[in-house]
mmCIF file of C-alpha atoms in Angstrom:
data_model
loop_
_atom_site.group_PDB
_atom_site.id
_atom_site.type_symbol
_atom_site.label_atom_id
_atom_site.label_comp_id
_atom_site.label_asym_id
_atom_site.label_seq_id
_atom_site.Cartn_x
_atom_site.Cartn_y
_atom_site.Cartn_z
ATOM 1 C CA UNK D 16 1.433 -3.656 15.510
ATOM 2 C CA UNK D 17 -1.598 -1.938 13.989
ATOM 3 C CA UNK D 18 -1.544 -0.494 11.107
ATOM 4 C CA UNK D 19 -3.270 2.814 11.388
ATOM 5 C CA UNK D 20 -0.282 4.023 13.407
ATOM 6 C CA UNK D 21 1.138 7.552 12.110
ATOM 7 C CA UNK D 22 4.865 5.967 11.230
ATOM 8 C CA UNK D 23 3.125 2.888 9.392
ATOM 9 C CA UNK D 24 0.611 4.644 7.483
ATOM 10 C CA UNK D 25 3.008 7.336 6.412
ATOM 11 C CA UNK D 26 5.615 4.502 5.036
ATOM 12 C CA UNK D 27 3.121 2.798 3.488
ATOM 13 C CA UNK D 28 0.919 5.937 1.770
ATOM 14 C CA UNK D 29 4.116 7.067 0.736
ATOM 15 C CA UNK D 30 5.549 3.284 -1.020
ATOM 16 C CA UNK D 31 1.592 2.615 -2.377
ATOM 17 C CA UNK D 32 1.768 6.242 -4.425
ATOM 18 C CA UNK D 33 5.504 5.636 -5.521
ATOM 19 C CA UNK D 34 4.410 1.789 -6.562
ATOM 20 C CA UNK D 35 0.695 3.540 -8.542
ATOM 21 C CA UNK D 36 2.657 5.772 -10.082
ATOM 22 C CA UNK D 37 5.803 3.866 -11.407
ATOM 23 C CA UNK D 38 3.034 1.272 -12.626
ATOM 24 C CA UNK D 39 1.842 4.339 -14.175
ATOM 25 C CA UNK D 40 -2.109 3.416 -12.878
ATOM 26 C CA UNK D 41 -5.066 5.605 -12.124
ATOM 27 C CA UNK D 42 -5.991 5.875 -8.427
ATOM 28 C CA UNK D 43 -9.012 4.181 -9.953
ATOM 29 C CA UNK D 44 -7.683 0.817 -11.191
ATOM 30 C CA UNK D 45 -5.027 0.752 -8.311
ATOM 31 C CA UNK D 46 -8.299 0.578 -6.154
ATOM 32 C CA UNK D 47 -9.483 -2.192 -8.120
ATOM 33 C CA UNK D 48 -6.611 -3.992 -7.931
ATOM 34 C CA UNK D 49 -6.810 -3.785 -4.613
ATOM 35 C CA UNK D 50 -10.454 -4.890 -3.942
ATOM 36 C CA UNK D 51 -11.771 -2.333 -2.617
ATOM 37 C CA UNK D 52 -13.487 1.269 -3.221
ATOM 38 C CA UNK D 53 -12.149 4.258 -4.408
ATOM 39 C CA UNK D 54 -12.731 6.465 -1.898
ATOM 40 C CA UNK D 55 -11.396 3.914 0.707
ATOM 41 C CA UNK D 56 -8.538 3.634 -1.532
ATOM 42 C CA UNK D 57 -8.231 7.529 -1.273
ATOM 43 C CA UNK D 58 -8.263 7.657 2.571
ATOM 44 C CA UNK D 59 -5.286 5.300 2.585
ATOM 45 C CA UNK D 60 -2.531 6.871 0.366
ATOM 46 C CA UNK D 61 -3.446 10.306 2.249
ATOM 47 C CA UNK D 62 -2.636 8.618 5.203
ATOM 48 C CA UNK D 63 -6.233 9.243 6.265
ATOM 49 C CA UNK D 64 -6.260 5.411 7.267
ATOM 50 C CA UNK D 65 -4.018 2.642 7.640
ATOM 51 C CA UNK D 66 -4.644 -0.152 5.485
ATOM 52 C CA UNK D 67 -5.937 -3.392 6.289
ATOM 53 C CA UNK D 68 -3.941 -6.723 6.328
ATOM 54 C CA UNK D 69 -5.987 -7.786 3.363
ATOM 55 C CA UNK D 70 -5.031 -4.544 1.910
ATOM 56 C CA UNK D 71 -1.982 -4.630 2.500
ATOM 57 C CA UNK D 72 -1.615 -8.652 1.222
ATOM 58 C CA UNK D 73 -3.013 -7.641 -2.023
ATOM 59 C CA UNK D 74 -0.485 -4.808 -2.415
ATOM 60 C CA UNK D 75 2.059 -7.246 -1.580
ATOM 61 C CA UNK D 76 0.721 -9.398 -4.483
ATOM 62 C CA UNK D 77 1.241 -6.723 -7.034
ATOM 63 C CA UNK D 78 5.084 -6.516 -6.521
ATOM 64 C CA UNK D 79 7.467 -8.349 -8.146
ATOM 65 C CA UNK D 80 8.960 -11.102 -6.126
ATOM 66 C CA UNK D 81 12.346 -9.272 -5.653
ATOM 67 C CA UNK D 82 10.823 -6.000 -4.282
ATOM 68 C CA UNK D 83 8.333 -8.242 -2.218
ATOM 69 C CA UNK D 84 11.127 -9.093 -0.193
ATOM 70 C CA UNK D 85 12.355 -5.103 -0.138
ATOM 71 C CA UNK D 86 9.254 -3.999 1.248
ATOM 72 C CA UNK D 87 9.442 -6.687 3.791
ATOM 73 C CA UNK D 88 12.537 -5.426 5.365
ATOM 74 C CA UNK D 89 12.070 -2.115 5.238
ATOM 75 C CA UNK D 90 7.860 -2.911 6.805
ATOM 76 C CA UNK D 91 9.696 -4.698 9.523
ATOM 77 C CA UNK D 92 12.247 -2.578 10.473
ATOM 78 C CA UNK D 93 9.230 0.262 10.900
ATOM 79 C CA UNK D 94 7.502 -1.922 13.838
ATOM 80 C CA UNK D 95 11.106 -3.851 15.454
#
């Protein structure tokens, strides 16, 4: 499944803005967090662009253990 389909990129726009701004972080450090640029970081929680597997390993990263295994289920039952 790639990820730059519409259902995908909504779910996970939608969790990565929730997760930035529970964390309480600036769009800015988020994007550093996440390796990559700003604007690139941008594109993706508009839903511009679905995020990469890297991407979306280094979000995975940031979460605690618990909720790593949350978004998990709820990823997979988007693409099964």
């Amino acid at each position: 499944m790639h990820t730059d389909q519409p259902f995908v990129k909504k779910a996970f726009c939608d969790y990565l803005r929730g997760f930035r701004s529970v964390q309480q972080l600036s769009k800015t450090k988020m994007a550093e967090r996440l390796h990559m640029d700003l604007s690139s970081y941008r594109a993706i929680e508009r839903g511009v662009y679905g995020p990469s597997a890297t991407t979306v390993v280094l979000f995975m990263l940031q979460l605690p253990e618990e909720e790593r295994l949350a978004f998990l289920s709820n990823f997979n039952g988007l693409i099964c």
